[in-house]
Coordinates of C-alpha atoms in Angstrom, one line a residue:
M1 CA 27.4 138.9 -15.8
A2 CA 25.1 139.5 -13.2
V3 CA 25.8 136.7 -11.3
M4 CA 29.3 138.0 -11.0
D5 CA 28.1 141.6 -10.2
A6 CA 26.9 139.9 -7.0
Q7 CA 29.3 138.6 -6.1
N8 CA 31.2 141.4 -6.3
P9 CA 30.4 142.3 -3.3
L10 CA 31.8 139.5 -1.3
L11 CA 35.5 139.8 -2.3
G12 CA 35.1 143.3 0.0
E13 CA 33.6 143.1 3.3
T14 CA 30.7 140.9 3.9
T15 CA 27.8 142.4 6.0
C16 CA 24.2 141.1 7.1
G17 CA 23.4 144.3 4.8
T18 CA 25.3 142.7 1.7
L19 CA 23.8 139.5 2.4
L20 CA 20.7 140.5 2.5
Q21 CA 20.7 143.2 -0.9
K22 CA 21.5 140.2 -2.8
L23 CA 19.4 137.6 -1.2
Q24 CA 16.4 140.8 -3.2
E25 CA 18.5 140.6 -6.0
I26 CA 17.9 136.6 -6.5
W27 CA 14.4 136.7 -5.6
D28 CA 13.9 140.0 -8.1
E29 CA 15.0 137.9 -10.3
V30 CA 13.8 134.7 -9.6
G31 CA 10.5 136.6 -8.7
E32 CA 9.6 135.3 -5.7
S33 CA 6.7 136.6 -4.2
D34 CA 6.0 138.6 -1.4
E35 CA 4.8 135.9 1.2
E36 CA 7.5 134.1 0.1
R37 CA 9.6 136.8 0.9
D38 CA 8.1 137.0 4.2
K39 CA 8.7 133.8 5.2
M40 CA 12.0 133.5 4.6
L41 CA 13.0 136.8 6.2
L42 CA 11.2 135.7 9.6
Q43 CA 12.7 132.4 9.4
I44 CA 16.3 134.2 8.7
E45 CA 15.3 136.4 11.9
Q46 CA 14.6 133.4 14.2
E47 CA 17.8 131.6 13.4
C48 CA 19.8 135.1 14.0
L49 CA 18.3 134.9 17.4
D50 CA 18.9 131.9 17.9
V51 CA 22.5 132.0 17.3
Y52 CA 22.3 135.2 19.8
K53 CA 20.8 132.9 22.3
R54 CA 23.3 130.5 22.0
K55 CA 26.6 132.8 22.4
V56 CA 24.4 134.8 25.2
E57 CA 23.8 131.4 27.4
Q58 CA 27.7 130.2 26.0
A59 CA 29.0 134.1 27.6
A60 CA 26.7 133.6 30.7
K61 CA 28.0 130.1 31.0
S62 CA 31.4 131.2 30.8
R63 CA 31.1 134.0 33.3
A64 CA 29.8 131.7 35.9
E65 CA 32.4 129.8 35.8
L66 CA 34.7 132.5 35.8
L67 CA 33.0 133.8 38.9
V68 CA 33.5 130.6 40.4
T69 CA 37.0 130.1 40.3
L70 CA 37.1 133.7 41.4
S71 CA 35.7 133.0 44.6
D72 CA 37.6 129.5 44.5
A73 CA 40.8 131.7 44.4
K74 CA 39.6 134.0 46.9
L75 CA 39.0 131.6 49.3
E76 CA 42.2 129.7 48.7
L77 CA 44.0 133.2 49.1
S78 CA 41.9 133.6 52.6
T79 CA 42.7 129.8 53.8
L80 CA 46.3 130.0 52.8
V81 CA 46.4 133.2 55.0
S82 CA 44.5 132.1 57.5
A83 CA 47.0 129.2 57.8
L84 CA 50.1 130.6 57.2
G85 CA 49.3 133.4 60.0
D86 CA 50.3 135.9 58.4
K87 CA 47.3 138.7 57.6
S88 CA 49.9 141.8 56.3
F89 CA 51.0 139.3 53.3
L90 CA 52.2 141.4 50.4
G91 CA 49.7 139.5 48.0
V92 CA 47.0 140.2 49.9
D93 CA 46.8 144.0 49.4
T94 CA 47.7 143.9 45.4
V95 CA 44.5 142.0 44.9
K96 CA 41.8 144.4 43.2
A97 CA 38.4 144.4 44.8
S98 CA 36.9 145.9 41.3
G99 CA 37.6 145.5 38.3
T100 CA 36.5 142.9 35.5
I101 CA 36.3 139.4 36.6
K102 CA 39.5 138.5 34.3
E103 CA 41.4 141.5 35.8
Q104 CA 40.5 140.1 39.3
L105 CA 41.8 136.6 38.8
A106 CA 45.0 137.8 37.1
A107 CA 45.4 140.0 40.6
I108 CA 44.9 137.1 42.4
A109 CA 47.1 134.4 40.6
P110 CA 50.8 135.6 41.3
A111 CA 49.2 136.0 45.4
L112 CA 48.5 132.4 45.4
E113 CA 51.3 131.2 44.1
Q114 CA 53.1 133.3 46.0
L115 CA 51.2 131.8 49.0
W116 CA 51.3 127.8 47.5
K117 CA 55.1 128.0 47.9
Q118 CA 55.1 129.3 51.1
K119 CA 52.9 126.8 52.3
E120 CA 55.3 124.7 50.8
E121 CA 58.1 125.6 52.3
R122 CA 56.3 125.8 55.9
V123 CA 55.0 122.4 55.5
K124 CA 58.6 120.9 55.1
E125 CA 59.8 123.1 58.5
F126 CA 56.8 121.8 60.4
S127 CA 58.0 118.1 59.1
D128 CA 61.7 118.8 59.7
V129 CA 61.2 119.9 63.5
Q130 CA 58.2 117.1 63.8
S131 CA 60.6 114.7 62.5
Q132 CA 63.1 115.8 65.3
I133 CA 60.9 116.1 68.1
Q134 CA 59.2 112.3 67.3
K135 CA 63.0 111.2 66.9
I136 CA 63.7 112.4 70.2
C137 CA 60.4 111.2 72.0
G138 CA 61.5 107.9 70.1
E139 CA 65.3 107.7 72.0
I140 CA 63.6 108.7 75.5
T141 CA 60.6 106.1 75.1
G142 CA 63.2 103.4 73.2
S143 CA 61.2 102.9 70.2
A144 CA 63.7 104.9 68.1
N145 CA 64.4 101.4 66.0
E146 CA 60.5 101.1 64.9
Q147 CA 59.5 102.7 61.5
A148 CA 56.4 105.6 62.7
G149 CA 56.7 106.9 59.3
A150 CA 57.1 110.8 58.7
P151 CA 54.7 113.0 61.4
A152 CA 51.5 114.1 59.7
V153 CA 51.5 117.7 59.1
D154 CA 48.2 119.7 60.5
E155 CA 47.8 122.3 57.4
S156 CA 45.3 124.1 59.1
D157 CA 47.6 125.8 61.7
L158 CA 51.2 126.4 59.8
S159 CA 51.5 129.9 61.1
L160 CA 54.8 131.3 62.5
K161 CA 53.9 130.8 66.1
K162 CA 52.5 127.1 66.1
L163 CA 55.9 126.5 64.2
N164 CA 58.3 128.1 67.4
E165 CA 56.3 126.2 69.3
Y166 CA 57.3 123.1 67.9
K167 CA 60.9 124.6 67.8
V168 CA 60.6 125.4 72.0
K169 CA 59.9 122.0 72.4
L170 CA 62.4 120.4 70.5
Q171 CA 64.8 122.7 72.2
E172 CA 63.6 121.3 75.6
L173 CA 63.9 117.8 74.2
Q174 CA 67.0 118.2 72.9
K175 CA 67.9 119.7 76.6
E176 CA 66.8 116.7 78.1
K177 CA 68.6 114.6 75.7
S178 CA 71.5 116.7 76.2
D179 CA 71.1 115.8 80.1
R180 CA 70.5 112.2 79.5
L181 CA 73.4 111.8 77.6
H182 CA 75.4 113.4 80.0
K183 CA 73.5 110.8 83.1
V184 CA 74.1 108.1 80.1
L185 CA 77.7 109.0 80.5
E186 CA 78.4 109.8 83.9
F187 CA 76.8 106.4 85.1
V188 CA 79.0 104.6 82.3
G189 CA 82.2 105.8 84.1
T190 CA 81.0 105.3 87.4
V191 CA 80.6 101.8 85.9
H192 CA 84.1 102.1 84.7
D193 CA 85.7 102.8 88.1
L194 CA 83.6 100.4 89.9
C195 CA 84.3 97.7 87.4
A196 CA 88.1 98.4 87.6
V197 CA 88.1 98.5 91.4
L198 CA 85.9 95.7 91.8
G199 CA 88.5 93.5 89.4
M200 CA 85.3 93.0 87.1
D201 CA 85.3 92.4 83.0
F202 CA 83.6 95.8 82.3
F203 CA 82.8 95.5 78.8
S204 CA 80.8 92.2 79.2
T205 CA 79.0 94.4 82.6
I206 CA 78.1 97.4 79.9
T207 CA 77.3 95.7 77.5
E208 CA 74.4 93.8 79.3
V209 CA 72.6 97.2 79.9
H210 CA 72.3 98.2 76.2
P211 CA 74.5 96.9 73.5
S212 CA 75.4 100.5 72.5
L213 CA 76.9 101.6 75.7
D214 CA 80.0 99.9 74.5
D215 CA 83.4 102.5 74.0
K216 CA 83.5 102.2 70.4
T217 CA 80.1 103.3 69.5
C218 CA 79.6 107.0 68.8
V219 CA 78.7 109.5 72.0
Q220 CA 75.4 110.6 70.1
S221 CA 74.3 106.7 69.4
K222 CA 74.4 105.7 73.2
S223 CA 71.0 105.1 74.8
I224 CA 69.0 107.2 76.4
S225 CA 66.2 105.6 77.3
N226 CA 64.2 105.3 80.2
D227 CA 64.9 101.6 80.3
T228 CA 68.5 102.2 79.7
L229 CA 69.1 104.9 82.7
L230 CA 67.0 103.0 85.2
R231 CA 69.3 100.1 84.6
L232 CA 72.6 101.8 84.3
A233 CA 70.6 102.9 87.8
E234 CA 70.1 99.5 88.9
T235 CA 73.7 98.4 88.1
V236 CA 75.3 100.6 89.8
S237 CA 73.7 100.5 92.9
A238 CA 74.1 96.7 92.5
L239 CA 78.3 97.6 92.2
H240 CA 78.1 100.2 95.0
E241 CA 76.8 97.4 97.0
D242 CA 78.6 94.7 95.9
K243 CA 81.8 97.1 96.4
K244 CA 80.1 97.9 100.2
Q245 CA 80.1 94.5 101.2
R246 CA 83.7 93.4 99.4
L247 CA 85.1 96.5 101.3
H248 CA 84.0 95.4 104.8
K249 CA 84.6 92.1 104.7
L250 CA 88.6 93.1 103.2
Q251 CA 88.5 95.4 106.4
E252 CA 87.6 92.4 109.0
L253 CA 90.2 90.2 107.3
A254 CA 92.7 93.4 107.9
T255 CA 91.2 93.7 111.0
K256 CA 92.0 89.8 111.2
L257 CA 95.0 90.3 110.1
T258 CA 96.3 93.0 112.5
D259 CA 95.1 91.3 115.6
L260 CA 96.9 88.1 114.4
W261 CA 100.2 90.4 113.8
N262 CA 100.1 92.0 116.4
L263 CA 99.7 88.7 118.9
M264 CA 102.3 87.0 117.6
D265 CA 104.9 90.0 116.7
T266 CA 104.4 89.2 113.2
P267 CA 107.6 90.5 111.5
E268 CA 107.1 94.2 109.6
E269 CA 108.7 92.4 106.5
E270 CA 106.1 89.8 106.3
R271 CA 103.1 92.7 107.4
R272 CA 104.4 94.3 104.0
L273 CA 103.2 92.0 102.0
F274 CA 99.9 92.6 102.7
D275 CA 99.9 96.1 102.6
H276 CA 97.6 96.2 99.9
V277 CA 94.9 95.1 102.4
T278 CA 95.8 96.6 105.3
C279 CA 95.4 100.2 103.7
N280 CA 91.7 100.5 103.3
I281 CA 91.6 98.8 106.6
S282 CA 89.4 102.3 108.5
A283 CA 88.7 103.6 104.9
S284 CA 85.3 104.6 103.6
V285 CA 83.4 103.3 100.6
D286 CA 84.3 106.6 98.7
E287 CA 87.4 106.7 99.2
V288 CA 88.9 102.8 97.7
A289 CA 89.4 104.0 94.3
V290 CA 92.6 101.7 93.2
P291 CA 91.6 99.5 90.6
G292 CA 91.7 95.4 91.5
A293 CA 91.7 96.9 95.6
L294 CA 88.5 94.8 96.1
A295 CA 89.4 91.8 94.0
L296 CA 88.3 88.3 94.4
D297 CA 91.5 86.9 94.0
L298 CA 93.1 89.1 96.5
I299 CA 90.0 88.9 98.8
E300 CA 90.5 85.1 99.0
Q301 CA 94.4 85.5 99.1
A302 CA 93.7 87.6 102.5
E303 CA 91.1 84.6 103.9
V304 CA 93.8 81.9 103.1
E305 CA 96.6 84.2 104.8
V306 CA 94.2 85.1 108.1
E307 CA 93.2 80.9 107.9
R308 CA 97.3 80.2 108.4
L309 CA 97.8 82.5 111.1
D310 CA 94.8 81.0 113.4
Q311 CA 96.9 78.0 112.8
L312 CA 99.6 79.5 113.7
K313 CA 98.5 81.1 116.7
S314 CA 97.2 78.0 119.0
S315 CA 101.0 77.2 118.5
R316 CA 102.9 80.4 119.9
M317 CA 100.2 81.1 122.7
K318 CA 102.5 80.4 125.4
E319 CA 105.3 82.4 123.9
L320 CA 103.1 84.9 123.7
A321 CA 101.7 85.4 127.0
F322 CA 104.8 84.9 129.0
K323 CA 106.3 87.7 126.8
R324 CA 103.5 89.8 128.0
Q325 CA 104.0 88.2 131.4
V326 CA 107.7 89.6 131.5
E327 CA 106.2 93.5 130.2
L328 CA 104.1 92.9 133.0
E329 CA 106.9 92.3 135.9
E330 CA 109.2 95.0 134.2
I331 CA 106.4 97.6 134.8
F332 CA 105.5 96.0 138.3
A333 CA 109.4 95.9 138.7
H334 CA 110.2 99.5 138.0
A335 CA 107.2 100.8 139.7
H336 CA 108.2 99.2 143.3
I337 CA 105.3 97.2 143.2
E338 CA 105.1 93.6 144.7
I339 CA 104.0 91.0 143.0
D340 CA 104.2 87.2 142.6
P341 CA 105.6 85.9 139.1
E342 CA 105.9 82.3 140.0
A343 CA 102.0 81.9 140.9
A344 CA 100.7 84.0 137.4
R345 CA 102.9 82.0 135.4
E346 CA 101.2 78.4 136.7
K347 CA 97.9 80.3 136.0
I348 CA 98.5 81.0 133.1
M349 CA 100.0 77.6 131.7
A350 CA 96.5 76.3 133.5
L351 CA 94.7 78.5 132.0
I352 CA 95.9 77.6 128.4
D353 CA 96.7 74.1 128.9
S354 CA 93.0 73.1 130.1
G355 CA 91.7 74.9 126.6
N356 CA 88.7 76.6 128.7
V357 CA 89.5 80.4 127.5
E358 CA 90.4 81.8 124.0
P359 CA 93.9 82.3 122.9
A360 CA 93.0 85.9 122.3
E361 CA 90.8 86.3 125.6
L362 CA 93.7 85.6 127.4
L363 CA 96.0 87.7 125.4
A364 CA 93.5 90.5 125.9
D365 CA 93.1 90.5 129.4
M366 CA 96.7 90.2 129.2
D367 CA 96.7 93.3 128.0
N368 CA 94.5 95.3 129.7
Q369 CA 96.5 94.0 132.7
I370 CA 99.6 96.0 131.1
A371 CA 97.4 99.2 130.5
K372 CA 96.2 99.2 134.1
A373 CA 99.8 98.7 135.4
K374 CA 101.2 101.2 133.0
E375 CA 98.2 104.1 134.6
E376 CA 99.3 102.5 138.0
A377 CA 102.9 103.0 137.5
L378 CA 102.1 106.1 136.1
S379 CA 99.5 107.5 138.8
R380 CA 102.9 106.3 141.2
K381 CA 105.9 108.1 138.7
E382 CA 105.5 111.5 140.6
I383 CA 105.7 109.9 143.9
L384 CA 108.6 107.4 142.8
D385 CA 110.9 110.0 141.7
R386 CA 110.1 112.2 144.8
V387 CA 111.4 108.9 146.8
E388 CA 114.3 108.8 144.4
K389 CA 115.5 112.0 145.3
W390 CA 115.0 111.5 148.7
M391 CA 116.8 108.1 148.8
S392 CA 119.9 109.9 146.9
A393 CA 120.1 112.6 149.0
C394 CA 120.0 110.0 152.2
E395 CA 122.8 108.7 150.4
E396 CA 124.9 112.0 150.5
E397 CA 124.2 112.6 153.8
S398 CA 125.3 109.2 155.0
W399 CA 128.3 109.9 153.3
L400 CA 128.6 113.4 154.5
D401 CA 128.4 111.5 157.7
D402 CA 131.1 109.8 157.0
Y403 CA 132.8 112.2 155.4
N404 CA 132.7 114.4 158.8
R405 CA 134.3 111.8 161.0
D406 CA 137.6 111.7 158.8
D407 CA 140.0 113.5 160.4
N408 CA 142.8 113.5 157.6
R409 CA 139.7 114.9 155.5
Y410 CA 141.5 118.4 155.5
N411 CA 145.0 116.3 153.7
A412 CA 146.2 117.7 150.2
S413 CA 145.5 114.1 149.6
R414 CA 145.0 112.4 145.3
G415 CA 140.8 113.9 145.2
A416 CA 140.8 115.9 148.5
H417 CA 139.8 118.9 146.5
L418 CA 136.7 116.9 145.0
N419 CA 135.7 115.4 148.3
L420 CA 135.5 119.5 149.4
K421 CA 133.1 120.2 146.9
R422 CA 131.2 117.0 147.2
A423 CA 130.9 118.1 150.7
E424 CA 129.9 122.0 150.5
K425 CA 127.3 120.6 148.1
A426 CA 126.1 117.5 150.0
R427 CA 125.3 120.3 153.2
I428 CA 123.3 121.7 150.4
L429 CA 121.6 118.5 150.0
V430 CA 121.2 117.5 153.7
N431 CA 120.0 120.5 154.6
K432 CA 116.6 120.2 151.8
I433 CA 115.5 116.5 152.8
P434 CA 113.1 117.7 155.8
G435 CA 111.5 119.7 153.0
M436 CA 111.4 116.5 150.9
V437 CA 110.1 114.4 153.7
D438 CA 106.9 116.2 153.9
T439 CA 106.8 117.2 150.3
L440 CA 106.6 113.4 150.2
V441 CA 104.5 112.1 152.9
A442 CA 101.8 114.9 151.9
K443 CA 101.6 113.5 148.3
T444 CA 101.8 110.0 149.4
R445 CA 98.8 110.6 151.7
A446 CA 96.7 112.5 148.9
W447 CA 97.5 109.6 146.5
E448 CA 96.9 106.6 149.4
E449 CA 93.1 108.6 150.4
D450 CA 92.3 109.3 146.4
R451 CA 92.5 105.3 145.7
G452 CA 91.6 104.0 149.4
I453 CA 94.7 101.9 149.6
S454 CA 98.0 102.1 151.2
F455 CA 100.9 103.2 148.7
K456 CA 103.7 100.4 149.0
Y457 CA 107.2 100.3 147.7
D458 CA 108.9 97.1 147.0
G459 CA 106.0 95.5 149.9
V460 CA 106.6 97.8 152.3
P461 CA 103.9 101.2 153.1
L462 CA 106.2 104.2 152.1
L463 CA 104.7 106.2 155.3
A464 CA 105.9 103.6 157.2
M465 CA 109.2 104.0 156.0
L466 CA 109.2 107.6 156.3
D467 CA 107.8 107.9 160.1
E468 CA 110.5 105.3 160.8
Y469 CA 113.3 107.6 158.8
A470 CA 112.1 110.6 160.6
M471 CA 112.1 109.0 163.6
L472 CA 115.7 107.8 163.6
R473 CA 116.8 111.4 162.3
Q474 CA 115.2 112.9 165.4
E475 CA 116.9 110.3 167.3
R476 CA 120.8 110.9 165.3
E477 CA 120.2 114.4 166.1
E478 CA 119.8 114.1 169.7
E479 CA 123.1 111.7 170.1
K480 CA 124.3 114.8 168.1
R481 CA 123.4 117.2 170.4
R482 CA 124.7 114.7 173.4
L483 CA 127.8 114.0 171.4
R484 CA 128.2 118.0 170.7
D485 CA 127.4 118.7 174.8
Q486 CA 129.7 115.8 176.0
K487 CA 132.6 117.6 174.0
K488 CA 132.2 121.3 175.2
F489 CA 132.1 119.9 178.4
G490 CA 135.5 118.4 178.4
E491 CA 136.5 121.7 176.7
Q492 CA 136.0 123.1 179.8
Q493 CA 137.3 120.3 182.7
N494 CA 140.2 120.8 180.6
T495 CA 140.0 124.8 180.5
E496 CA 139.4 124.5 184.3
Q497 CA 142.9 122.3 184.4
E498 CA 145.1 124.3 182.7
P499 CA 146.6 126.8 185.2
I500 CA 147.2 123.4 187.8
F501 CA 148.6 121.2 185.1
G502 CA 150.2 123.6 183.0
S503 CA 149.1 124.0 178.8
R504 CA 146.3 121.2 178.2
S505 CA 147.8 118.7 175.9
T506 CA 146.8 117.2 172.9
P507 CA 143.9 114.1 173.6
A508 CA 145.3 111.2 172.3
R509 CA 143.4 110.4 168.7
P510 CA 141.4 106.6 168.5
A511 CA 142.7 104.0 166.3
S512 CA 139.6 104.9 163.5
T513 CA 140.4 108.2 163.0
K514 CA 142.6 107.4 159.7
K515 CA 139.5 106.1 158.4
V516 CA 139.6 106.1 154.3
V517 CA 136.1 107.7 152.9
G518 CA 134.4 105.0 150.8
P519 CA 132.4 101.8 151.5
R520 CA 131.4 101.7 154.9
A521 CA 133.0 98.8 156.8
N522 CA 130.1 97.8 158.3
G523 CA 128.0 97.0 155.9
T524 CA 125.5 99.6 154.4
P525 CA 122.4 98.2 153.5
G526 CA 121.9 97.8 150.1
R527 CA 118.2 99.2 148.0
R528 CA 115.1 97.3 147.9
L529 CA 115.1 95.3 144.7
S530 CA 111.6 93.5 144.5
L531 CA 111.6 91.5 141.5
S532 CA 115.1 89.8 142.4
A533 CA 114.0 89.4 145.7
S534 CA 110.8 87.4 144.7
Q535 CA 112.8 85.6 142.2
N536 CA 115.2 84.1 144.7
G537 CA 112.1 83.0 147.4
S538 CA 113.4 85.1 149.7
R539 CA 111.2 88.3 150.1
S540 CA 110.5 88.1 153.3
A541 CA 113.9 87.1 154.3
A542 CA 115.5 90.7 152.3
K543 CA 112.9 92.5 154.2
E544 CA 114.1 91.5 157.6
G545 CA 117.8 92.0 156.9
K546 CA 116.9 95.4 155.3
R547 CA 114.9 96.5 158.5
D548 CA 117.6 95.0 160.6
S549 CA 120.1 96.8 159.2
M550 CA 118.8 100.0 158.6
R551 CA 121.3 102.8 159.8
L552 CA 120.2 106.3 161.8
A553 CA 121.5 108.0 158.3
A554 CA 119.0 106.3 156.1
P555 CA 116.3 104.2 155.0
A556 CA 116.5 100.8 155.3
N557 CA 116.2 100.4 151.5
F558 CA 119.5 102.6 150.7
V559 CA 122.9 102.0 149.8
A560 CA 126.0 103.5 150.8
I561 CA 128.2 104.1 147.1
S562 CA 131.7 104.6 147.4
K563 CA 133.8 107.1 148.0
E564 CA 135.9 107.3 145.1
D565 CA 132.8 106.6 143.2
A566 CA 131.0 109.5 144.2
A567 CA 134.4 111.7 143.7
S568 CA 134.7 110.3 140.4
H569 CA 131.4 111.6 139.2
V570 CA 131.8 115.1 141.0
S571 CA 135.3 116.1 139.1
G572 CA 133.2 115.4 135.9
T573 CA 130.9 117.7 136.2
D574 CA 132.9 120.5 138.2
R575 CA 136.7 120.5 139.0
S576 CA 136.6 124.0 141.1
P577 CA 137.6 122.8 144.6
A578 CA 135.5 124.5 147.2
S579 CA 135.8 124.6 151.0
P580 CA 133.7 122.5 153.2

């Protein structure tokens, strides 16, 4: 019953006091001595003290661990904030500076979690940017295909400033890559154009530089390395040099072709077959852009044609030389310059047969002679034109003299009105002859002083001809005055004899008064023709004949045209009659 009572308290709240009371009851019942009781109580107290000590030590250890954890958390928080470079991070501001350790840990935990998440994102950003930088650098250096692995990210500095620096560097590299790619494409385009002009295989040429430069490769996949750019530049330079050399060779061949064509008077139809060669004879390197314009087979074709024409040239030199000699003789003939064509032809034959002169040099020398002859003819043109006008005026003067001696000139015969009109114009022209002669003399003397040689007309000095004409004209004028004086004297004699013998009788006309206006019966000398005279071998005889047959009214080299021809010429220009 007592035991049950002792346990009853256990059914309720058990405390140290209830247990001590129960222990006292048991001791009383057992009859333990006070000494034993004190001993046991001291033992209980010691055991309780040991338990408290263990608990305190455990609590102190737990507190120390929490403090270390809190310190580590604060240090990590500070490190993350410093690494991320964000001093105003929101999680740091919410951390409590005071409170229990667990409260402080509880406050730091969300901030750390957010910083860790932000760090992971920032590390990923750094890794992506650095990977792109590493890739572009590899493309530039030519080591893009090497497995370099992912770039190491410096987690001690994950600030936005550092990230922006990497991004700026990436942008610069991207721009450099774009510029390099643009330059590569320009080089590739240039190689394509050069290969087209030179007739070369573009595919094999460009793939020798780098396989990725093929047209089938994506633009972004093309190599932009330093080595590729260098080899492209060298290829373009080599192709440019090849183009320059081929163009120079082709232009030399085109020049030879043109010279040979000109030498041999090649027909235009045959020349057109090589228009694709001669069209670039004066073009610069940059101007030649037609595909195949400098192909090797085209140059070989031109070389074969030049060789063929060279072989043909030697067989046609005589023909070409004589053709130029004819041209030279015609120039001298039109310029009324006396030459010896037979001697010139014999000299050409001797030079060609001897082989001491190159055919091209001979033709070039003759071309030079032709050019000089043309210059000489041009310098004589003004004087020759004036000589022609003077000769025409003298012919009209001769015709007018014949006309004035014709007593039937006023008869109403057929064409009389035309002769009257011509006579009127002839008188006007004849009055200009002295001025023509004076001007011609002045021009001729100026020409001779300028060149230091005598101006000859078909071998005869022109000034001598003019002096002779002036002298003859003066003699003729004196003869006219003498005849007029005789006529006047005769009329006076008839007037004095009229009162004695009656009215004045009409003198009998001479037998030649009915002379018809036309070609002269006494044979007027013809114009001097230097070429025909020289070819007939009678130049000196012709000169003597001209001088001997020179009439009073005209110089030795004049031709008296028939009056009928002159009348028909006048009637064609002006049909109104005119009085003499």
